[in-house]
PDB file of C-alpha atoms in Angstrom:
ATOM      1  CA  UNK D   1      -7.662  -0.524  36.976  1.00 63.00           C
ATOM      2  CA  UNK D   2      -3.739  -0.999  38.205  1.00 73.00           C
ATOM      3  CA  UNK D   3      -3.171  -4.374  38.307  1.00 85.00           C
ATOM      4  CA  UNK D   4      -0.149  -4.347  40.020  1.00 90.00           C
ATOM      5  CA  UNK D   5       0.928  -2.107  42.994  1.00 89.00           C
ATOM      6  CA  UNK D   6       3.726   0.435  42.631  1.00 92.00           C
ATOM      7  CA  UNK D   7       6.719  -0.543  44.031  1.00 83.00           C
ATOM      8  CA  UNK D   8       9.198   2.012  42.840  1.00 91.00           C
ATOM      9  CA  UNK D   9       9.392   5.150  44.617  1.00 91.00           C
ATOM     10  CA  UNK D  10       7.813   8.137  42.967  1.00 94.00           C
ATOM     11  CA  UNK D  11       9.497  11.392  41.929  1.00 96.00           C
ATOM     12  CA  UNK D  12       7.510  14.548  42.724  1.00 97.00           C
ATOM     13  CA  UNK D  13       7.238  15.072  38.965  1.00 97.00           C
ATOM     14  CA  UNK D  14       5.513  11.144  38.775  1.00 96.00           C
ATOM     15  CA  UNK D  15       3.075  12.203  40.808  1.00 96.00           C
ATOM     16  CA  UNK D  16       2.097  15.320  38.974  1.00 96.00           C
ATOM     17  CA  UNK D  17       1.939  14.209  35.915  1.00 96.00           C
ATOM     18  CA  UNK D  18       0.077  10.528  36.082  1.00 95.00           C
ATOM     19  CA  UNK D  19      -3.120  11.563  37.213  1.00 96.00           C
ATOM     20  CA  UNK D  20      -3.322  14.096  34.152  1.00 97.00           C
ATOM     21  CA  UNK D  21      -2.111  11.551  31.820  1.00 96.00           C
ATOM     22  CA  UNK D  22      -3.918   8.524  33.276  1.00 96.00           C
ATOM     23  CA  UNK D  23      -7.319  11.171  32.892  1.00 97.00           C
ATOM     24  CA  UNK D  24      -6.332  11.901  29.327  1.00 97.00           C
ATOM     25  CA  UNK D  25      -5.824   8.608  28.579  1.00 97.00           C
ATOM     26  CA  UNK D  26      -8.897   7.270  30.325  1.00 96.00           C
ATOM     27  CA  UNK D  27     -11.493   9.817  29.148  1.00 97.00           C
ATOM     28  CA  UNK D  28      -9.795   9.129  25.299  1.00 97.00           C
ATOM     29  CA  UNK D  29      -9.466   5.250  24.920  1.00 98.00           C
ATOM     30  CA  UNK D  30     -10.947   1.948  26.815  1.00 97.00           C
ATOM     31  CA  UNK D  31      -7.905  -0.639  27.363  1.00 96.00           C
ATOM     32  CA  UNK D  32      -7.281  -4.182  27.481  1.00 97.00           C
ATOM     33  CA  UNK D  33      -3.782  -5.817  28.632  1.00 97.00           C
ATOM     34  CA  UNK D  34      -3.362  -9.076  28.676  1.00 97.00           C
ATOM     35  CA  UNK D  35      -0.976 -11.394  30.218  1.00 97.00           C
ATOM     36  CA  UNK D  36       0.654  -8.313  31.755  1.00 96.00           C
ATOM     37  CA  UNK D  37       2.058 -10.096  34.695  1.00 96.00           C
ATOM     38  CA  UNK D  38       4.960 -10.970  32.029  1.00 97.00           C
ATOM     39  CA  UNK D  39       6.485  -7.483  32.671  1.00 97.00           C
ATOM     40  CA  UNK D  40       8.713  -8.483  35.579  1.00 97.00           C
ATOM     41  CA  UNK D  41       7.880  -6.997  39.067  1.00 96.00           C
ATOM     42  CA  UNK D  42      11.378  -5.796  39.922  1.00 96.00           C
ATOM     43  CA  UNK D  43      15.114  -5.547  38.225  1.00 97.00           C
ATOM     44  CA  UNK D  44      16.818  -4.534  34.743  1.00 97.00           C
ATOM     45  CA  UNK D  45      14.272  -5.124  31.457  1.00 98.00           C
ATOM     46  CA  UNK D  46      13.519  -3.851  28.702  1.00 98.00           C
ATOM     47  CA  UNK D  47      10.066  -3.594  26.897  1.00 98.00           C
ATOM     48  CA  UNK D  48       9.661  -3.737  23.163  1.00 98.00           C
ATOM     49  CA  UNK D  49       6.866  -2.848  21.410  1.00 98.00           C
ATOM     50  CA  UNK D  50       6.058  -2.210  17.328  1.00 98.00           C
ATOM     51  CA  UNK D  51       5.201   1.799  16.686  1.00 97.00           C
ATOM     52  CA  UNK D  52       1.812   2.665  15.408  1.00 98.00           C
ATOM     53  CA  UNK D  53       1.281   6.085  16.656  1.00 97.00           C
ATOM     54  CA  UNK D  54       3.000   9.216  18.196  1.00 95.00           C
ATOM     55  CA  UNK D  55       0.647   8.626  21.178  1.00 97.00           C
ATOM     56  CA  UNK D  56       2.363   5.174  21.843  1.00 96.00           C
ATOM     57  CA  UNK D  57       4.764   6.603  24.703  1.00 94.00           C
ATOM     58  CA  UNK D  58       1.459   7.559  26.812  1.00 96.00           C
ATOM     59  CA  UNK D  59      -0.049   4.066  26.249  1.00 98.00           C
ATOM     60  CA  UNK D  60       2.885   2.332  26.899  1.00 97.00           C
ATOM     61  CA  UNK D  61       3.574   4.281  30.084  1.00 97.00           C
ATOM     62  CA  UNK D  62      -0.194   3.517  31.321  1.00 97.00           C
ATOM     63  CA  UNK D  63       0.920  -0.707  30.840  1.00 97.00           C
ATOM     64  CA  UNK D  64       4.032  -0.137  32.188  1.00 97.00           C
ATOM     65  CA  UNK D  65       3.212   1.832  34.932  1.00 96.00           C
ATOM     66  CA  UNK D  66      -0.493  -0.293  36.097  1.00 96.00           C
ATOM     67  CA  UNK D  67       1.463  -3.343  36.091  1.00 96.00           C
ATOM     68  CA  UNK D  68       3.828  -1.410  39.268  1.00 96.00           C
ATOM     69  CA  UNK D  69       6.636  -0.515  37.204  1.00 97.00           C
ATOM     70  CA  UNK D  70       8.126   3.357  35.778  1.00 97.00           C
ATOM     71  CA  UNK D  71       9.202   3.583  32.393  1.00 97.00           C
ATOM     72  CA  UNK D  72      11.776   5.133  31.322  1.00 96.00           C
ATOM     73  CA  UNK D  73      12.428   6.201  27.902  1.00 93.00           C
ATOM     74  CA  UNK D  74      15.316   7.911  25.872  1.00 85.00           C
ATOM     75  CA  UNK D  75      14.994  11.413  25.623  1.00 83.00           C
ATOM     76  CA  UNK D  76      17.487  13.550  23.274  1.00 78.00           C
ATOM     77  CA  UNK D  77      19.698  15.729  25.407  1.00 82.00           C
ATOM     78  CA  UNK D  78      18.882  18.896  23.560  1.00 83.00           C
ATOM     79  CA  UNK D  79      15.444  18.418  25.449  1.00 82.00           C
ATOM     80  CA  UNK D  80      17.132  18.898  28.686  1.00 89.00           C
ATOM     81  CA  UNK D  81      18.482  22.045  28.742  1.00 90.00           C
ATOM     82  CA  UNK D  82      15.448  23.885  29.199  1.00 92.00           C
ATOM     83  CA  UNK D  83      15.878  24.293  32.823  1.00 92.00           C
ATOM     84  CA  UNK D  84      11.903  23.333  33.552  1.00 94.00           C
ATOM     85  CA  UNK D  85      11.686  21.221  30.948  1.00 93.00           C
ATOM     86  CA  UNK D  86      14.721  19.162  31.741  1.00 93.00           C
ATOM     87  CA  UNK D  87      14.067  18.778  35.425  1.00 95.00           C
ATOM     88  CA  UNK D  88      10.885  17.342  34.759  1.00 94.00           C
ATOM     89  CA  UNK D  89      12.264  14.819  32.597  1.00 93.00           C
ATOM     90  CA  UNK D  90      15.409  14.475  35.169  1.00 93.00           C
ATOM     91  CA  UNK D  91      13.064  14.064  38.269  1.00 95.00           C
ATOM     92  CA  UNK D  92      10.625  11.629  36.113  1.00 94.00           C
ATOM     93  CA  UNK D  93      13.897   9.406  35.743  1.00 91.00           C
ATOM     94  CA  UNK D  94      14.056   9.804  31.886  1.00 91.00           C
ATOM     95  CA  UNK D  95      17.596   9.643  29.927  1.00 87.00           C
ATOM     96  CA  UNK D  96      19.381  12.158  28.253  1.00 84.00           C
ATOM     97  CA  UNK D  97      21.165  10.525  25.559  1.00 78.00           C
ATOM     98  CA  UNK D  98      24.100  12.305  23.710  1.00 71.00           C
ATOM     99  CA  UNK D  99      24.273  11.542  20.025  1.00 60.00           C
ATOM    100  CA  UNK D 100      28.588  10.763  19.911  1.00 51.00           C
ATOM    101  CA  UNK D 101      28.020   9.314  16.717  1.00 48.00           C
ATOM    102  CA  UNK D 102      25.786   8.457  13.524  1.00 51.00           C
ATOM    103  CA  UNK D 103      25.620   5.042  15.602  1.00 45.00           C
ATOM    104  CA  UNK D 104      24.092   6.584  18.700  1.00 55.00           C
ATOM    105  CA  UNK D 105      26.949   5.108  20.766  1.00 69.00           C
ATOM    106  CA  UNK D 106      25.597   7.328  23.248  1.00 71.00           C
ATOM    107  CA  UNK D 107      22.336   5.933  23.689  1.00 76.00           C
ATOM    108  CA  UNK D 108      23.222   2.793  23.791  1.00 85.00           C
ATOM    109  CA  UNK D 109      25.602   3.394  26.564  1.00 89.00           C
ATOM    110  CA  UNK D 110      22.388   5.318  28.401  1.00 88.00           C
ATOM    111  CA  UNK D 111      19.939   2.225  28.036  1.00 92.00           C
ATOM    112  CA  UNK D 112      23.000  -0.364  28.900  1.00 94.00           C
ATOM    113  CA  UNK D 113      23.624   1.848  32.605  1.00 93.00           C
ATOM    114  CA  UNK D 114      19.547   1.992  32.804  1.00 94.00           C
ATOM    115  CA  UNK D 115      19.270  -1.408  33.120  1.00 96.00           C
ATOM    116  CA  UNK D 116      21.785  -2.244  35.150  1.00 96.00           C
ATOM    117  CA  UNK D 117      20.647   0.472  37.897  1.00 95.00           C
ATOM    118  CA  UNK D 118      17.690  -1.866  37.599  1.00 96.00           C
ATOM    119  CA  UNK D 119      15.151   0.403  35.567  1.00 96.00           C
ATOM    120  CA  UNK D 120      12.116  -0.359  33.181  1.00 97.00           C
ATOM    121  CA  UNK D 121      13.294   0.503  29.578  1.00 97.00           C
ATOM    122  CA  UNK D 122      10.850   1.151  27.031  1.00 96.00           C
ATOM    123  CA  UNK D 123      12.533   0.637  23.581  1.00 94.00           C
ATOM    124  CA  UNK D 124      10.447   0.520  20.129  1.00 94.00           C
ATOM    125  CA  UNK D 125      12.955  -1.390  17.814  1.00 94.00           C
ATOM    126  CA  UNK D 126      11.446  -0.551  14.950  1.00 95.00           C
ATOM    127  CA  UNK D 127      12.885   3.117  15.409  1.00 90.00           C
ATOM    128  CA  UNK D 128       9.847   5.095  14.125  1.00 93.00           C
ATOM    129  CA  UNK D 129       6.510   4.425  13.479  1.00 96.00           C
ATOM    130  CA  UNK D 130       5.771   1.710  11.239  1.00 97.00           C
ATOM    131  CA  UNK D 131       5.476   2.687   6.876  1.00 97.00           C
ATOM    132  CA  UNK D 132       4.143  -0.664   6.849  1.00 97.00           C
ATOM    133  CA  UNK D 133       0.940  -0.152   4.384  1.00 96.00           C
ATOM    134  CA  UNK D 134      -1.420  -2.165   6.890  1.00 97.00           C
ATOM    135  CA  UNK D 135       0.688  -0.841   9.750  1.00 98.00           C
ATOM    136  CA  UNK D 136       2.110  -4.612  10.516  1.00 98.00           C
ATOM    137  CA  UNK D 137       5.779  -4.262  12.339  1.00 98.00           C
ATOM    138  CA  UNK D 138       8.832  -3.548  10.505  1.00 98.00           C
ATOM    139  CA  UNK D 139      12.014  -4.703   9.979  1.00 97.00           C
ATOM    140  CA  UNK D 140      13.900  -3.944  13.495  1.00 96.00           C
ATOM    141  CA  UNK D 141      17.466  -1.949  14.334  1.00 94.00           C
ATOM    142  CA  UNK D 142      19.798  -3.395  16.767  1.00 93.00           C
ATOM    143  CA  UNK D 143      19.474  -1.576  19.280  1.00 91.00           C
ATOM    144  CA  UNK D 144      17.335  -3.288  21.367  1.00 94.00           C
ATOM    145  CA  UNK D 145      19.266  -6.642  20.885  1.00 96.00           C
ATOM    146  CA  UNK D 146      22.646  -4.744  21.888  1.00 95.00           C
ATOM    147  CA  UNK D 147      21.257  -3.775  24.705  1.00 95.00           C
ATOM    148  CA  UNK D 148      19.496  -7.331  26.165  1.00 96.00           C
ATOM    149  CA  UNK D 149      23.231  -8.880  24.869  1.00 96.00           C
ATOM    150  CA  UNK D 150      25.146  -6.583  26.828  1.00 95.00           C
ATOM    151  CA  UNK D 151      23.058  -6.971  29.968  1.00 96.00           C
ATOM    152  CA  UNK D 152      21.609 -10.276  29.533  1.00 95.00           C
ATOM    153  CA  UNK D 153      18.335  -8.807  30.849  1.00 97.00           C
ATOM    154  CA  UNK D 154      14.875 -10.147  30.120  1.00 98.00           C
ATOM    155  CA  UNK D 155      13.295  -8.743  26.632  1.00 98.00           C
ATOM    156  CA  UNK D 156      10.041  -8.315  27.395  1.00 98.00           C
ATOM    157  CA  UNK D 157       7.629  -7.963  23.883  1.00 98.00           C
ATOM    158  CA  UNK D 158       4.581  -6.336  23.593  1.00 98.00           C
ATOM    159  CA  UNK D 159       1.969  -6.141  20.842  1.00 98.00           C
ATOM    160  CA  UNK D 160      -0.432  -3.812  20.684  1.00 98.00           C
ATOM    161  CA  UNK D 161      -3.170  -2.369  18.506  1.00 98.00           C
ATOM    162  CA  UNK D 162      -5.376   0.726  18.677  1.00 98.00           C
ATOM    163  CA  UNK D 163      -3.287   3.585  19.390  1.00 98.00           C
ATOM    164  CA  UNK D 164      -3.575   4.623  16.154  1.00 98.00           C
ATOM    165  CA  UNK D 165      -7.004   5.208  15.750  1.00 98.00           C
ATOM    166  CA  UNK D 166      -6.514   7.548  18.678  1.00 98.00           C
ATOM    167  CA  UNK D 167      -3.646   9.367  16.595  1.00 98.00           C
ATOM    168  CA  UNK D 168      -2.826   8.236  13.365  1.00 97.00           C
ATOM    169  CA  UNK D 169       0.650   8.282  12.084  1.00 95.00           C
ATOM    170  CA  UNK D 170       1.924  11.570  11.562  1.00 91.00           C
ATOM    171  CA  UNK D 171      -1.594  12.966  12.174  1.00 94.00           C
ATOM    172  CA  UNK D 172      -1.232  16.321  13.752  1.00 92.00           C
ATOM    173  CA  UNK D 173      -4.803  16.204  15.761  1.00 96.00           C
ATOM    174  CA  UNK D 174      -6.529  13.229  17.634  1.00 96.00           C
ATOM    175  CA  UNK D 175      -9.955  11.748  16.811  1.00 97.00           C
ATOM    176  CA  UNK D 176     -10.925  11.735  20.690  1.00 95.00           C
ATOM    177  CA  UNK D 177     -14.558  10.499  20.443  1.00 93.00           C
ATOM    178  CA  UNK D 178     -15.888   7.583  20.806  1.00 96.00           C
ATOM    179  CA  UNK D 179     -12.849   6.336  22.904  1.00 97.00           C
ATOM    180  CA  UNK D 180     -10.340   4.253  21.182  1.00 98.00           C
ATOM    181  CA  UNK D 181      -9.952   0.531  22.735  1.00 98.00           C
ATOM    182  CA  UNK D 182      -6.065   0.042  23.018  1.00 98.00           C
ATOM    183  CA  UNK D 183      -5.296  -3.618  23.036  1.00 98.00           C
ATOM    184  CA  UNK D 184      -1.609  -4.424  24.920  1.00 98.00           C
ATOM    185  CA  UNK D 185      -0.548  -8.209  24.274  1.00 98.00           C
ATOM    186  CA  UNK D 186       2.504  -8.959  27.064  1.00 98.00           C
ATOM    187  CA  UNK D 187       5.218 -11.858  25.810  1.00 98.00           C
ATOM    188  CA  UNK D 188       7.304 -13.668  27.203  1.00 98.00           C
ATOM    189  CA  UNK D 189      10.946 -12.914  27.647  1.00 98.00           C
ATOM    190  CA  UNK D 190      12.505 -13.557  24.443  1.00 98.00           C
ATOM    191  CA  UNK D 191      15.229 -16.395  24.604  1.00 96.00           C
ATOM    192  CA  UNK D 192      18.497 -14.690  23.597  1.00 97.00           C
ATOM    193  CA  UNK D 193      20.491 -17.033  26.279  1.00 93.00           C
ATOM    194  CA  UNK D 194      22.613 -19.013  23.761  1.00 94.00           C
ATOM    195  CA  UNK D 195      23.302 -15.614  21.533  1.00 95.00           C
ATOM    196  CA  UNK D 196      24.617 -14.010  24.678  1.00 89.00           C
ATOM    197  CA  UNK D 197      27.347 -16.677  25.232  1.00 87.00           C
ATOM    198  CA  UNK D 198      28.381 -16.417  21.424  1.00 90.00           C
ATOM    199  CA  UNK D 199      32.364 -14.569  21.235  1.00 86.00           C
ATOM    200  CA  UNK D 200      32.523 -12.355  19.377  1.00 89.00           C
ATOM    201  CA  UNK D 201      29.374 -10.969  19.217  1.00 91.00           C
ATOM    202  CA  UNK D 202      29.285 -10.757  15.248  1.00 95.00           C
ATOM    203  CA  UNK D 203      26.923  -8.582  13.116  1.00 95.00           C
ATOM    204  CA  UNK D 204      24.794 -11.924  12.549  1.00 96.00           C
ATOM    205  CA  UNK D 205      24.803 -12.640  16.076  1.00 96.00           C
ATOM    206  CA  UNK D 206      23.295  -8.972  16.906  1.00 96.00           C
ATOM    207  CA  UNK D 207      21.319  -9.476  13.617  1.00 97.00           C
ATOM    208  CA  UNK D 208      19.762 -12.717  14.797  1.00 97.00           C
ATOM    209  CA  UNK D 209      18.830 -11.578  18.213  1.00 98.00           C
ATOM    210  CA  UNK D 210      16.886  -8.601  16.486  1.00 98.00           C
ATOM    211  CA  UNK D 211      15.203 -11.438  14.123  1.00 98.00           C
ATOM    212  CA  UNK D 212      13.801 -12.900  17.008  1.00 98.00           C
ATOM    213  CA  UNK D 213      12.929  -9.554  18.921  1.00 98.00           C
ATOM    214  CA  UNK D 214      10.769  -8.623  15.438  1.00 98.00           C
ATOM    215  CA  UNK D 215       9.521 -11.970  15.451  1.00 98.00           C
ATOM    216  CA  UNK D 216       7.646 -12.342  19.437  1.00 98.00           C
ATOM    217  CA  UNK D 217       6.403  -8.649  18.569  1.00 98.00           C
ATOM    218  CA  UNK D 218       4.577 -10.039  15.171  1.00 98.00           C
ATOM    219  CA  UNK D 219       3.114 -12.813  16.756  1.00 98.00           C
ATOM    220  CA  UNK D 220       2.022 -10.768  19.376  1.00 98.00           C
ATOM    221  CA  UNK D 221       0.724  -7.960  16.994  1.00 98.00           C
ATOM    222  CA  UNK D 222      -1.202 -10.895  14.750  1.00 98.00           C
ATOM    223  CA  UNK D 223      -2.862 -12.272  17.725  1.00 98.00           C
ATOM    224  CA  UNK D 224      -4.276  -8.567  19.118  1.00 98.00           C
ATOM    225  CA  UNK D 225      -5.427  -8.505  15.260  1.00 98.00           C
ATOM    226  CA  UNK D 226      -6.733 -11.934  15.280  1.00 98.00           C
ATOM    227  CA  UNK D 227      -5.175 -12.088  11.408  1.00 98.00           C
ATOM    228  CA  UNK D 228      -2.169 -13.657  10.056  1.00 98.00           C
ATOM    229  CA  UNK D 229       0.954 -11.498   9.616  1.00 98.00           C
ATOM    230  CA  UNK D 230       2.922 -11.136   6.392  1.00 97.00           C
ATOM    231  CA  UNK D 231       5.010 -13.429   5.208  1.00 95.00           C
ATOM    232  CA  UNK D 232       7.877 -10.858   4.978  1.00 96.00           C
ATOM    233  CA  UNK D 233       8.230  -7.180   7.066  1.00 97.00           C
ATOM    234  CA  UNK D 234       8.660  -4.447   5.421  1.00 97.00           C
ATOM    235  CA  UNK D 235      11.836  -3.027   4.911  1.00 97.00           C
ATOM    236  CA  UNK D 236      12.097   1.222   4.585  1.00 95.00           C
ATOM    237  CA  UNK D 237      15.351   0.644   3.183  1.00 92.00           C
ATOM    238  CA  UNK D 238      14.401  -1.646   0.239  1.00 93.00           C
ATOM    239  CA  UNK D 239      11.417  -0.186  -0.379  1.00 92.00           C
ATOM    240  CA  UNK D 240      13.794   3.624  -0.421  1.00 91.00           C
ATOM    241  CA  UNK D 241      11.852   4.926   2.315  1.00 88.00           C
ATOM    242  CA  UNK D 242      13.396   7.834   4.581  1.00 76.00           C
ATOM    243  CA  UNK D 243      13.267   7.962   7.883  1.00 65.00           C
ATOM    244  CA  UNK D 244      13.109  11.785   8.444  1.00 53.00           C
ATOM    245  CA  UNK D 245      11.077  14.432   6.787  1.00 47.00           C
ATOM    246  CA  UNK D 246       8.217  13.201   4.471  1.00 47.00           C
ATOM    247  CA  UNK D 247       7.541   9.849   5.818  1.00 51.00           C
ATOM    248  CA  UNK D 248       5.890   8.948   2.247  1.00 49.00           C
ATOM    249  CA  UNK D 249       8.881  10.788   0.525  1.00 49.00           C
ATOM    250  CA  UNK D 250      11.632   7.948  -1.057  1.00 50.00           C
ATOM    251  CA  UNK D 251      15.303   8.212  -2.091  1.00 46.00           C
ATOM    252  CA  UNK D 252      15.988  10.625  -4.851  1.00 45.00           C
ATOM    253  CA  UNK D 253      12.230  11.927  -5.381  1.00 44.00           C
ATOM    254  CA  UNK D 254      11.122  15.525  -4.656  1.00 40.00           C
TER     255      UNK D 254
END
């Protein structure tokens, strides 16, 4: 059921691909959002959510997009230059991001001119899906923060729950039947007012915006789960997880 009416103009690839997606979805998994009306109705924002599954785009986008708003993710360039491929993804308003740099300068620079062309960013700070044994939200990467200090748009957090029994991580096929229930828990904007103000904007400041990012996702998350969260969030980097390849693989094993 949309709860909110569309507002944004649809492209003509919009319009072929939600009611195969929204079917998909729909004949796969039962949903429940909550507090939804958090996601604001018009302007700049960004959503943040933790990352359970590789199916987590297509949830996200059915929240997003029932509560009247597109979403718009970061897409890697190299995806674009399939000529049908990449005007799919052009006319469906997603962003090609150039990797400059080991620091992504250039998708940061893509989600800072989203937002301020007044688009629905979708942003899991986490950066991949969570190694977190009981699948609790990780530590987070900056780039979120960065972006909500350089715009001073809302953060909007999310925490949700489900997805994964749809698809779970790294799984390469679905477990379709019985339908999945995919619980969405919508925040409200983070407070990152006073960070914003703070010259220059230090690696502690960025640092303590993320804190606090990681932090309204977790409560969300333990509230969906109706259970406590850990005391401490994992950390790949302590714990000598890698990020590509093997996702159980750590540094300096075989």
């Amino acid at each position: 059921m949309v709860v909110r009416r569309m507002q944004e103009k649809k492209s003509w690839a919009w319009r072929l691909a939600e009611p195969i997606v929204r079917a998909a979805l729909l004949s796969t998994t039962r949903h429940d959002w909550i507090d939804g009306e958090n996601i604001p109705a018009t302007g700049g924002c960004i959503i943040v959510l933790n990352h359970v599954s590789h199916v987590d785009p297509l949830t996200a986008a059915h929240l997003v997009y029932d509560h009247g708003r597109l979403p718009h993710y970061l897409a890697k360039s190299g995806l674009f230059r399939n000529k049908a491929l990449g005007a799919f993804f052009r006319a469906a308003g997603q962003i090609p991001v150039e990797r400059l740099s080991k620091n992504a300068v250039g998708a940061f620079d893509a989600a800072v001119q989203a937002v301020h062309e007044g688009k629905c960013v979708v942003v899991y700070p986490e950066g991949t899906i969570t190694r977190d044994p009981d699948g609790w939200p990780m530590t987070g990467k900056s780039g979120a923060a960065r972006i909500a200090l350089e715009t001073g748009c809302p953060v909007v957090p999310v925490g949700q729950w489900g997805a994964q029994q749809l698809l779970a991580p790294y799984a390469k096929r679905p477990d379709l039947f019985p339908r999945k229930l995919v619980t969405m828990k919508v925040g409200k904007p983070v407070d990152l007012g006073d960070l914003a103000d703070r010259e220059p904007r230090t690696v502690a400041v960025i640092q303590e915006a993320t804190d606090r990012i990681m932090d309204a996702i977790t409560a969300l998350v333990a509230d969906v789960r109706g259970e406590p969260a850990p005391g401490q969030r994992f950390d790949m980097k302590k714990a000598g997880v890698r990020q590509i390849g093997n996702p159980n693989k750590r540094e300096g094993k075989k």
